[in-house]
Structure formats: C-alpha cells, structure tokens
CSV table of C-alpha atoms in Angstrom, one decimal:
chain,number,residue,atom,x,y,z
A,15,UNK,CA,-26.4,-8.4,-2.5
A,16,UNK,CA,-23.5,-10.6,-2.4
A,17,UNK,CA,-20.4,-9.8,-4.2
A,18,UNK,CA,-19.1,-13.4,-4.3
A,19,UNK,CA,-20.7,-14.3,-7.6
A,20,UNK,CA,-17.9,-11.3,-9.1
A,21,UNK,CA,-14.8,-13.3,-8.0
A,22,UNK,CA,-14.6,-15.7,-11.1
A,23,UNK,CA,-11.5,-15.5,-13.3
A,24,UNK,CA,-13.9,-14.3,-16.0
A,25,UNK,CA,-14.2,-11.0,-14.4
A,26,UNK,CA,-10.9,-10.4,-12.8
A,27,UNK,CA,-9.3,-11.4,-16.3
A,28,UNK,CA,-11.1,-8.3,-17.8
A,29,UNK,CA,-9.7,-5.8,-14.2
A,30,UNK,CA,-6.2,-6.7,-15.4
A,31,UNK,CA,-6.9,-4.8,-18.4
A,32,UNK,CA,-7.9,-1.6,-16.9
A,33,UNK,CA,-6.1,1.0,-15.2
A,34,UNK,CA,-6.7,4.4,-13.7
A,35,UNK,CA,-8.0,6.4,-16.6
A,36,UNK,CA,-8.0,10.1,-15.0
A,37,UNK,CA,-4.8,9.7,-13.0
A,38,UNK,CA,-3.2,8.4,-16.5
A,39,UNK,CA,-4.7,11.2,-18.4
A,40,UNK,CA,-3.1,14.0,-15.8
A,41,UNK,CA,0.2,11.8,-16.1
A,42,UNK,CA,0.4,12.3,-20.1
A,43,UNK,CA,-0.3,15.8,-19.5
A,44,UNK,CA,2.7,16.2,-16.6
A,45,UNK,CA,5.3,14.9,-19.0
A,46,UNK,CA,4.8,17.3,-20.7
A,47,UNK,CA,4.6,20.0,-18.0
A,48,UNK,CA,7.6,19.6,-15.9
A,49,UNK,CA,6.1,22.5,-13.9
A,50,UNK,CA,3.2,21.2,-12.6
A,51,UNK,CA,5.1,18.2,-10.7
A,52,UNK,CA,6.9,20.7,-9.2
A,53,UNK,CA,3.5,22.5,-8.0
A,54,UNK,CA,2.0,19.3,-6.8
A,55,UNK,CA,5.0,18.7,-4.7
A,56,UNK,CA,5.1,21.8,-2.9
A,57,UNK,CA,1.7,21.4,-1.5
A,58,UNK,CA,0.8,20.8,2.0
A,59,UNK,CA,-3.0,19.1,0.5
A,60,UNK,CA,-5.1,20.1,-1.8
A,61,UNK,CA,-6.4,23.7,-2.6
A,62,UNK,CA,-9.9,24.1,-1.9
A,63,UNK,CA,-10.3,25.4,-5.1
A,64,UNK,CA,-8.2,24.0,-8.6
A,65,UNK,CA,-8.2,27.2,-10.6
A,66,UNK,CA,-9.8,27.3,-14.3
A,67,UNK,CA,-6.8,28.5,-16.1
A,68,UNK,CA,-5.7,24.8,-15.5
A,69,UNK,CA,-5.9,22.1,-18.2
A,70,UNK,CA,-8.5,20.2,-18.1
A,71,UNK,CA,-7.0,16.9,-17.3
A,72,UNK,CA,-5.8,18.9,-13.8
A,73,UNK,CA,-8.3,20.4,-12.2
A,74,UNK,CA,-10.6,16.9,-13.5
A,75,UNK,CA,-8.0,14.5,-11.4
A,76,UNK,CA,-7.9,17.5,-8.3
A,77,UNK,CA,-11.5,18.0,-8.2
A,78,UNK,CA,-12.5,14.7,-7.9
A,79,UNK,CA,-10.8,15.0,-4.1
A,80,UNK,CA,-12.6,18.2,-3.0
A,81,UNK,CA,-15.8,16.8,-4.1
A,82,UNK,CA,-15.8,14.0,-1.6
A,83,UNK,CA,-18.9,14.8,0.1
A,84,UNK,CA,-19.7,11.5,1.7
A,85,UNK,CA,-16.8,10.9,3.9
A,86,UNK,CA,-17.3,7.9,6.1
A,87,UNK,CA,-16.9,9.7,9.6
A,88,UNK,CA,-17.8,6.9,12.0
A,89,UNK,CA,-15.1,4.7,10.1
A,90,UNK,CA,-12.6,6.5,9.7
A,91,UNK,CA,-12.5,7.8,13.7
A,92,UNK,CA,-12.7,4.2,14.5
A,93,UNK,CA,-10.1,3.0,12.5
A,94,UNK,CA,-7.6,6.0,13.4
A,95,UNK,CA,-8.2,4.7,17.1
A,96,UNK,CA,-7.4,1.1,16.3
A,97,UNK,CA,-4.3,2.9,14.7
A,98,UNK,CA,-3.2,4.8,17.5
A,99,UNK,CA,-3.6,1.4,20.0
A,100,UNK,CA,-2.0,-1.1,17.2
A,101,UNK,CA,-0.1,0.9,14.8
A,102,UNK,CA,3.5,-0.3,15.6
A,103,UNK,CA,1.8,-3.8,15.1
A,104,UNK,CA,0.4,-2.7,12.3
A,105,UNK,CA,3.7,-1.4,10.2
A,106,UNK,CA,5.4,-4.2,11.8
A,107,UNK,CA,2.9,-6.7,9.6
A,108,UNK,CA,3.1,-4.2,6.6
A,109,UNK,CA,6.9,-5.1,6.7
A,110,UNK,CA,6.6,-8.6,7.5
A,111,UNK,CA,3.8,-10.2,6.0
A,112,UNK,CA,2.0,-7.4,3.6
A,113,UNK,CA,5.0,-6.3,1.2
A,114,UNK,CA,6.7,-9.6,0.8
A,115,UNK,CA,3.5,-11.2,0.4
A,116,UNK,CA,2.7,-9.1,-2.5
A,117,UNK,CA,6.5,-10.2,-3.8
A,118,UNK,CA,4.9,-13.9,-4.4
A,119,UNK,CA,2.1,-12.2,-7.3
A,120,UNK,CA,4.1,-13.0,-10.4
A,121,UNK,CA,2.6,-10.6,-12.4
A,122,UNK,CA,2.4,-7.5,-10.2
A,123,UNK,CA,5.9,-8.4,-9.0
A,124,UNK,CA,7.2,-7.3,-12.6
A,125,UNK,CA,6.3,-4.3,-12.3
A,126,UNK,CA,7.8,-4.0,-9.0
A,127,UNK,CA,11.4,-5.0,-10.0
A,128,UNK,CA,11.7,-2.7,-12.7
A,129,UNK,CA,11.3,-0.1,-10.3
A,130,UNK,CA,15.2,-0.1,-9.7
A,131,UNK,CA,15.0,2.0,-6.2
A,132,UNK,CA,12.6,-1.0,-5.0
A,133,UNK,CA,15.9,-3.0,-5.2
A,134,UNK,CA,18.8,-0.2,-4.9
A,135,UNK,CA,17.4,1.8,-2.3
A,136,UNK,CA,14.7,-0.9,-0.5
A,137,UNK,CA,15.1,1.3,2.3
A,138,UNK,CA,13.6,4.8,1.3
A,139,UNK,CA,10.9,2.7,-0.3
A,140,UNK,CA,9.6,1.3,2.8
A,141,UNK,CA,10.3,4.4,4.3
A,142,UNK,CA,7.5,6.1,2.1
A,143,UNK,CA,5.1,3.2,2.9
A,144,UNK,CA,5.3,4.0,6.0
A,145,UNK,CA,5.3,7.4,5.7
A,146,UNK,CA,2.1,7.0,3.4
A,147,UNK,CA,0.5,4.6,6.3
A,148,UNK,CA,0.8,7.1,8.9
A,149,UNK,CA,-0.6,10.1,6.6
A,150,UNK,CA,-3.7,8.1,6.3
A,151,UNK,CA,-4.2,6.2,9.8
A,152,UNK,CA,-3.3,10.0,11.5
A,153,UNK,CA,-5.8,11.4,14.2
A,154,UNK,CA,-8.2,13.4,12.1
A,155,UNK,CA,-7.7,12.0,8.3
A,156,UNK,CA,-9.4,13.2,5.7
A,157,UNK,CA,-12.0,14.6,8.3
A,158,UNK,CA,-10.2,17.6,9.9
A,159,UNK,CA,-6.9,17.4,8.1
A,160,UNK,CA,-6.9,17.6,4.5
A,161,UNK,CA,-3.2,16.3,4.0
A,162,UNK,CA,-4.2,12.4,3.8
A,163,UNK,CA,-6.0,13.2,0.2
A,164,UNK,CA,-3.4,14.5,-1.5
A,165,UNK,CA,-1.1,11.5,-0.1
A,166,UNK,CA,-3.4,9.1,-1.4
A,167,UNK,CA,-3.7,11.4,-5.2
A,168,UNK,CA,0.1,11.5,-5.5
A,169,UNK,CA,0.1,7.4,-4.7
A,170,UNK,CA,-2.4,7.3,-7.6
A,171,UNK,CA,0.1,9.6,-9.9
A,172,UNK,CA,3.0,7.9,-9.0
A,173,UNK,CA,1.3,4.5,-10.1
A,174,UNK,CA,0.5,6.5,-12.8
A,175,UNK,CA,4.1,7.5,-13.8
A,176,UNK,CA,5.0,3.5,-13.2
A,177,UNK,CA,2.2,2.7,-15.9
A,178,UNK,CA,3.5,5.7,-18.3
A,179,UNK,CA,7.3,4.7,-18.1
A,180,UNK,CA,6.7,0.9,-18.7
A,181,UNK,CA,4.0,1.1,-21.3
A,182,UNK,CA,6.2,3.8,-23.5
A,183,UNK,CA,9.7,2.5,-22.5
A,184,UNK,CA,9.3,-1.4,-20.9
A,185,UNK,CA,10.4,-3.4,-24.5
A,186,UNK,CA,10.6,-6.4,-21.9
A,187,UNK,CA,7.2,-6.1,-20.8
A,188,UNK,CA,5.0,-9.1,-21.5
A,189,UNK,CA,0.9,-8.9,-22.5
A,190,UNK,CA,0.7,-12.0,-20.4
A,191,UNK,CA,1.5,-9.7,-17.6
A,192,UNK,CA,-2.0,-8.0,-17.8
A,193,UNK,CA,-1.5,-4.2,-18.1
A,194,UNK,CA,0.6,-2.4,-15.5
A,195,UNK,CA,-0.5,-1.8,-12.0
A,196,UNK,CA,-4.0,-3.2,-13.2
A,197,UNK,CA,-7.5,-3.0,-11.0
A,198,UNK,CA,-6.8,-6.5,-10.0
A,199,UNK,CA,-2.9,-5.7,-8.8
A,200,UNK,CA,-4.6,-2.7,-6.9
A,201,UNK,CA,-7.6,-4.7,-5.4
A,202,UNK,CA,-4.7,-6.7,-4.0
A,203,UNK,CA,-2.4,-4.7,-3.1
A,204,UNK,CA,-5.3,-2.9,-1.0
A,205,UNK,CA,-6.3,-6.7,0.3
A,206,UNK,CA,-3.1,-7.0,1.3
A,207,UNK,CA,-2.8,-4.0,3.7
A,208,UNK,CA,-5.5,-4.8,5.3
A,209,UNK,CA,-7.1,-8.1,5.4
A,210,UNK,CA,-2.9,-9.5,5.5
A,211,UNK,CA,-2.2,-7.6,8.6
A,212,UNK,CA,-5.2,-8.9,10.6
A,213,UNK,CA,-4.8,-12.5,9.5
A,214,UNK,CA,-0.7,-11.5,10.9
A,215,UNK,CA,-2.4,-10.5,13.8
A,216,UNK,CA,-3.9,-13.2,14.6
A,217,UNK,CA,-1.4,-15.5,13.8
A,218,UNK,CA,0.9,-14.0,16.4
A,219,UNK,CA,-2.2,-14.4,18.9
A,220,UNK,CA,-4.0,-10.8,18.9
A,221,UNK,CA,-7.3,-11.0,19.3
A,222,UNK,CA,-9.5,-9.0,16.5
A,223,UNK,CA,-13.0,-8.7,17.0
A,224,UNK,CA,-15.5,-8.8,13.9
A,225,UNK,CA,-16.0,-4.8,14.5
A,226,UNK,CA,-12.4,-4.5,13.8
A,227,UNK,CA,-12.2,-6.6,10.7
A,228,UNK,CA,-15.3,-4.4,9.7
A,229,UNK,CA,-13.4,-1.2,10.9
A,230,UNK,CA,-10.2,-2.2,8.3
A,231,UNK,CA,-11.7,-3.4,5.5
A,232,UNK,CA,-14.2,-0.4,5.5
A,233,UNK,CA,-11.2,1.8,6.0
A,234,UNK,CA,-9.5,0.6,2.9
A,235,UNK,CA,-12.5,0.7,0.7
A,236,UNK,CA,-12.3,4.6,1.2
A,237,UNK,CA,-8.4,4.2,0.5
A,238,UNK,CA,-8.8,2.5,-2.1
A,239,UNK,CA,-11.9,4.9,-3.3
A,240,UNK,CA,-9.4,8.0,-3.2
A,241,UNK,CA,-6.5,5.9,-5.2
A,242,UNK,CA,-8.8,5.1,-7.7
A,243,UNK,CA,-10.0,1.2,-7.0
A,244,UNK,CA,-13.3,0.4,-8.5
A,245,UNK,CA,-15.6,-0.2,-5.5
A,246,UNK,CA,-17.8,-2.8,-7.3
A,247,UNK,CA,-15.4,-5.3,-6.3
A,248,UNK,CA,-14.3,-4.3,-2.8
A,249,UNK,CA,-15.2,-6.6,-0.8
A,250,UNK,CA,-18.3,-5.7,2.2
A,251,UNK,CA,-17.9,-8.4,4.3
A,252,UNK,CA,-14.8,-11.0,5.8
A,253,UNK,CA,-16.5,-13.8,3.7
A,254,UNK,CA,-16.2,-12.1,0.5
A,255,UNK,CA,-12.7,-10.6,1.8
A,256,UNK,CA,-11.8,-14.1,2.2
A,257,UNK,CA,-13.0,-15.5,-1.1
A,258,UNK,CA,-11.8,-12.6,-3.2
A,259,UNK,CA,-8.5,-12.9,-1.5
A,260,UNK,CA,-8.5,-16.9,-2.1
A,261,UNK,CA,-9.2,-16.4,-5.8
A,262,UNK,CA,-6.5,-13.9,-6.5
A,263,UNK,CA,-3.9,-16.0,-4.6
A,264,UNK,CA,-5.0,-18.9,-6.8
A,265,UNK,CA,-4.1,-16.8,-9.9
A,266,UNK,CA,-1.0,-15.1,-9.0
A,267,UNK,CA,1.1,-17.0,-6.8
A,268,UNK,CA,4.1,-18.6,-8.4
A,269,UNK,CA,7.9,-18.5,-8.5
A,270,UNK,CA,9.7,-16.0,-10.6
A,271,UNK,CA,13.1,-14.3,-10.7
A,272,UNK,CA,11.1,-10.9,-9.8
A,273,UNK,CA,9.8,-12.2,-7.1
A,274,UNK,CA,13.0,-14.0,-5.6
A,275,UNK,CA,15.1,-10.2,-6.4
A,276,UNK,CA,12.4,-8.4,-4.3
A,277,UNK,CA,12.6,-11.0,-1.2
A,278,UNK,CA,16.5,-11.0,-1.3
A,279,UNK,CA,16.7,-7.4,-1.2
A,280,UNK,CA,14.1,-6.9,1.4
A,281,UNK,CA,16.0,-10.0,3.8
A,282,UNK,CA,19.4,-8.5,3.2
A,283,UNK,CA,17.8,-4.8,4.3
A,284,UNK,CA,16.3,-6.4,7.5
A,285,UNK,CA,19.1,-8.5,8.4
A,286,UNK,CA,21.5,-5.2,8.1
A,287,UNK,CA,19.1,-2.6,9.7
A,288,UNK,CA,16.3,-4.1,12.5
A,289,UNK,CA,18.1,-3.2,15.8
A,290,UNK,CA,16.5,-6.0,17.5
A,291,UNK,CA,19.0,-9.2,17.8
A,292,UNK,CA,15.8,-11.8,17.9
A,293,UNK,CA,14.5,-10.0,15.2
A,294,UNK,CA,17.2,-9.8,12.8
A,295,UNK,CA,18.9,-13.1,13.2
A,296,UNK,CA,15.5,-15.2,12.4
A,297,UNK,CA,14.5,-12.9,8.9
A,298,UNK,CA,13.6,-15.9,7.1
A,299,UNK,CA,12.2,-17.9,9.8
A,300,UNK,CA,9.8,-15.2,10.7
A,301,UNK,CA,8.8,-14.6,6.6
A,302,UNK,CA,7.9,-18.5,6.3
A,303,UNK,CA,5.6,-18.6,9.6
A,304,UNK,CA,3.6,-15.5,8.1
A,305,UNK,CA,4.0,-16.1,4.7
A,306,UNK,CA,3.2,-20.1,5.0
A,307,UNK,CA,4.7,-23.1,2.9
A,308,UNK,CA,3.1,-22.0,-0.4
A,309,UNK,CA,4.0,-18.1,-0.5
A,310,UNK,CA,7.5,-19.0,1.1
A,311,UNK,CA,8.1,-22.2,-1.5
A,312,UNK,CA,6.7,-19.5,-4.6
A,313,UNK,CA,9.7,-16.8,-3.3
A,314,UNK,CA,12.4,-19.6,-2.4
A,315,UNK,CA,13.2,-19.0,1.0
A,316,UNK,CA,11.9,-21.8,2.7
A,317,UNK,CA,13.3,-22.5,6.2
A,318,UNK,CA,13.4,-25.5,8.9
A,319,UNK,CA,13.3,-23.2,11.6
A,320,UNK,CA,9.6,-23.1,13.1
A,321,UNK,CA,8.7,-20.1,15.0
A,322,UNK,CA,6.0,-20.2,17.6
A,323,UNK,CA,3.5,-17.7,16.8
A,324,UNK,CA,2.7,-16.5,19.9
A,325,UNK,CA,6.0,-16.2,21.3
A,326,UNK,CA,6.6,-14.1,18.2
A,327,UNK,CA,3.6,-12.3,19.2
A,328,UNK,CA,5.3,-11.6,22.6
A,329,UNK,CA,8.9,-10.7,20.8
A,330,UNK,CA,6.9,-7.9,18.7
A,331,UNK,CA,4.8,-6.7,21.8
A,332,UNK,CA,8.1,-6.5,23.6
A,333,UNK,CA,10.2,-5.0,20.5
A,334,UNK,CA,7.2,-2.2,20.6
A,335,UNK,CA,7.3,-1.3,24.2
A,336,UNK,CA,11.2,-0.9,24.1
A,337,UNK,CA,11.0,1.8,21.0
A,338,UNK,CA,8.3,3.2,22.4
A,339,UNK,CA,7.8,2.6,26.1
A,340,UNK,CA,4.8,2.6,27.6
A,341,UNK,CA,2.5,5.0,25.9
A,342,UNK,CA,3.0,3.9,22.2
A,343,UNK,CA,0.0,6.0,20.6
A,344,UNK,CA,0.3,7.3,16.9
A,345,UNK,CA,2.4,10.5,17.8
A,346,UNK,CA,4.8,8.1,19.3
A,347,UNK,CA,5.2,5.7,16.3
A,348,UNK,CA,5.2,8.9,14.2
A,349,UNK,CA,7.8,10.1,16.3
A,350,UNK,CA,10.0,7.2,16.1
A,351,UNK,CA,9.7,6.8,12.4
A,352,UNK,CA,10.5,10.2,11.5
A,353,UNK,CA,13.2,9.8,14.1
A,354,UNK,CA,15.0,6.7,12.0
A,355,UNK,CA,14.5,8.4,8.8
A,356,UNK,CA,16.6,11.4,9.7
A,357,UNK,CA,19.6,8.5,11.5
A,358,UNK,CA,19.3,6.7,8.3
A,359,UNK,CA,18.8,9.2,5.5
A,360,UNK,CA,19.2,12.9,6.7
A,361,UNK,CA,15.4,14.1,6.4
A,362,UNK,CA,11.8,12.6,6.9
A,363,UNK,CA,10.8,11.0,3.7
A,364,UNK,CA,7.5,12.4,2.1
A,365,UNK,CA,5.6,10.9,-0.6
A,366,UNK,CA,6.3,13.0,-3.7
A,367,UNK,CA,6.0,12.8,-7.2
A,368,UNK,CA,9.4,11.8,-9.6
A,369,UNK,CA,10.5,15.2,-11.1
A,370,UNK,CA,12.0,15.3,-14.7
A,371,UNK,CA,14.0,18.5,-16.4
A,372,UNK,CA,12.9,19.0,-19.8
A,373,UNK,CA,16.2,17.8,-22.2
C-alpha cells in the first residue's frame, strides 16, 4: 500500500511532537547514574546478555538490540558492497551536500547550533560522522560484527542527551520549534544520508541504478529502525522517497541565523583543512551547485561561480584515487580516515556518550 497518502502536513505536524521514548527514558535514568555512561563507553558492542540487576529502563533500551531477529541480510551485504566501491564518494557527499543541507531546516538547525562543539570544534564533529558512517557501511555490519548496533544505540542516547539538556536547560527554546530532535527532524536527517547523496551522485554524473536506490534507502530504513525512527513513515519506494523528501523541504527550508552560523563554520573548516587546492579554493561554489538556488539563497551563500557537474564529478574521482590510489575499497577509506584523525587530533575519534561527574 502506498505511503504517499501519510506525507500531509497534518501528519508530520503531529511527528514533530514525538521523540524517542525508551532512549529518553534510559537518558533520565543516566543522569542520574554517572556510572553507567562510563560502562556504555567502554564497550566494544553490546553484551549478548543485559544482566537483571540492571534498572529497568537499561536492560529495556539494550535488549531491544539483541532481540533483532529479522536482520535484512541480502541488504545489508549489498549495500556494504556499494560501500566498499563508492564510499569515498559517499563521505565526500555527506560533507558536501548531506550536512549542510540539513543546515537549511530552520527548525532542526536550532537544535544544532546550541550544540556549541558543532561550531567550536566543527571538525571532531564531522569526524564522528564519519566515524559513525564507516561503523555501519563496514564489511559484515550488524550481520557478523556486533559493533555497528551499539554505534547506532549511543547515536540514539546522544540524541537523547541533546533532547534532555535543551528541554531542562534551553530557556531560549521556542514551541514553534516542534520538540527537539523530533520524528520528523530524524526522518530527515535519515533522508538526507541517503536519498541526498544519490541525488549528489548523480549530479556529478554517476550513474545509480534503481537496485541501488533500492539498496540505500532499504539500508537506512534498518538505520533508522536501530536509532529509533518510526518505520510507518519510511519511505518503500524512490517515489515516495521523493515526495516525502519534497514535503519536508517545503516545511523547513528558510533563512535563519542558525542556519547561516552552521554554514560559516563548516566553509571556514573546509577552506582551512581540504588538502586539495581545486577543492578548497571553490567551497562555496561547490555548496551552491549541490545545494541549488533555494537551499543556497535560505543559508546566504549564494555564488556567481557555476561549476560543471561533471567535471566536478571528475575533480572528486581524481581527489579519491590520489588519497587512496588505485584500490580504494572500505579498509582503504577506513584507513585514511583514521589516518587524518590521529594528524589532526592525536587519536581516532569514536562515537561515545558525553560523561558528567556528579557535583
């Protein structure tokens, strides 16, 4: 049955005033147990078994994760293969298209910007996308190696956190923001690692075939499953992706100083730190071709430059091969991201949840 007739404002309004229920539960109950964040984070995944002596609210949120039965084999090896042959295109989209896309969605941007190490430390924050990227698209995900579920439940608790600080501590926060970090704000935030980086694909002129569209959004309908997304409204097919995508836009995109904070930062990081010349010298340009007139006119940064797409295309194939010559697989783009992270901060960045000492 089509999901099409779900993407009216009347039902989105309602997912901006839900959350993630369980994961804010187990957040309430970490406050006020310092200790447990600490046990979380030394994890490598998930314990196959959450033991009883645990509060409720714990072994609830855990449990949820080891009783995945129905993993989605087929898709997931498929998409961990498109991975492994595009992933340096892949982050390069993330980077270029996805995250300062997302800037553009007045509402979820708010949330964003109060996040100061978005905008004091832009880096690291990529650098954890990434990280979280590669945990998830890794050969044997969720099927052989346990690690990518407990990535994708501390993503969930650290939305969590983001929800706890700015509902008991945001006075600035406006109801006409819709709660924080919303089911609509996740829906496209999910939409926007996925169905964003093939439309970037293609506008650089990389061919996807409808299998791989299938292959992506599939792949983040299990994501987005595991960080606790309601399914109802994921979309099944690329019209719906389309439409659902469409209607959000519609709602969200407009100018505010949140938004125009994030994109500055973000410029100023690229311009300092992308070691191709071509690259870094044309920031801007290359945000408006991906971003178009509307995104780009919504975050201020609009440019006279134009950029042909597919020589762009050809700059990005090119910029790939030199970091990682010929055989640029996932082990190599793991590689050479773990490699920049120690040059630029002195360790590999994990995902890992904020730690507090009890006053």
């Amino acid at each position: 049955m089509s999901k099409l007739k779900l993407y009216q404002n009347i039902e989105l309004d309602q997912l901006r005033k839900i959350q993630d229920p369980s994961a804010d539960k187990l957040v309430s109950l970490l406050i006020k147990n310092p200790e447990l964040i600490t046990l979380i984070n030394s994890w490598k995944e998930i314990p196959p078994k959450i033991d009883e002596s645990y509060p409720q609210e714990f072994q609830s949120f855990f449990n949820f994760y080891l009783r995945q039965n129905e993993i989605p084999e087929d898709i997931l090896i498929k998409g961990q293969k498109l991975f492994d042959q595009k992933g340096d295109l892949y982050l390069a989209m993330l980077g270029f298209y996805s995250l300062p896309y997302a800037y553009a969605f007045g509402d979820g941007a708010e949330v964003l910007v109060r996040s100061k190490r978005i905008l004091s430390d832009i880096g690291r924050r990529l650098g954890e996308t990434g990280s979280f990227i590669l945990d998830i698209f890794e050969p044997g995900a969720f099927l052989t190696k346990k690690k990518a579920f407990l990535t994708c439940a501390k993503v969930r608790l650290i939305h969590a956190f983001s929800r706890y600080f700015i509902s008991n501590y945001g006075t600035d926060w406006k109801e006409g923001f819709g709660k924080p970090i919303n089911q609509e704000d996740l829906i496209g935030t999910n939409l926007s690692f996925s169905l964003i980086v093939i439309r970037g694909w293609k506008k650089i002129g990389f061919k996807v075939s409808p299998d791989e569209v299938s292959v992506i959004m599939q792949y983040w309908k299990w994501v987005g499953r595991l960080m606790g997304i309601n399914e109802k409204y994921w979309p099944e097919n690329p019209k719906e992706a389309f439409a659902l995508e469409k209607l959000i836009r519609k709602r969200h995109i407009k100018a505010t100083d949140a938004g125009n904070q994030l994109i500055q930062a973000l410029i100023a990081y690229y311009k300092s730190t992308i070691p191709d010349p071509i690259i870094s010298s044309q920031v801007v340009p290359i945000l408006n071709f991906f971003l178009g007139k509307e995104v780009s006119k919504a975050l201020g940064i609009e440019s006279a430059v134009p950029v042909n797409g597919e020589l762009l295309g050809l700059v990005f194939k090119f910029s790939g091969w030199k970091n990682y010559g010929g055989n640029k697989g996932y082990s190599q783009v793991a590689r050479q991201n773990e490699s920049n992270q120690l040059a630029l901060y002195g360790q590999k960045l994990e995902i890992k949840l904020p730690e507090f000492n009890r006053s």
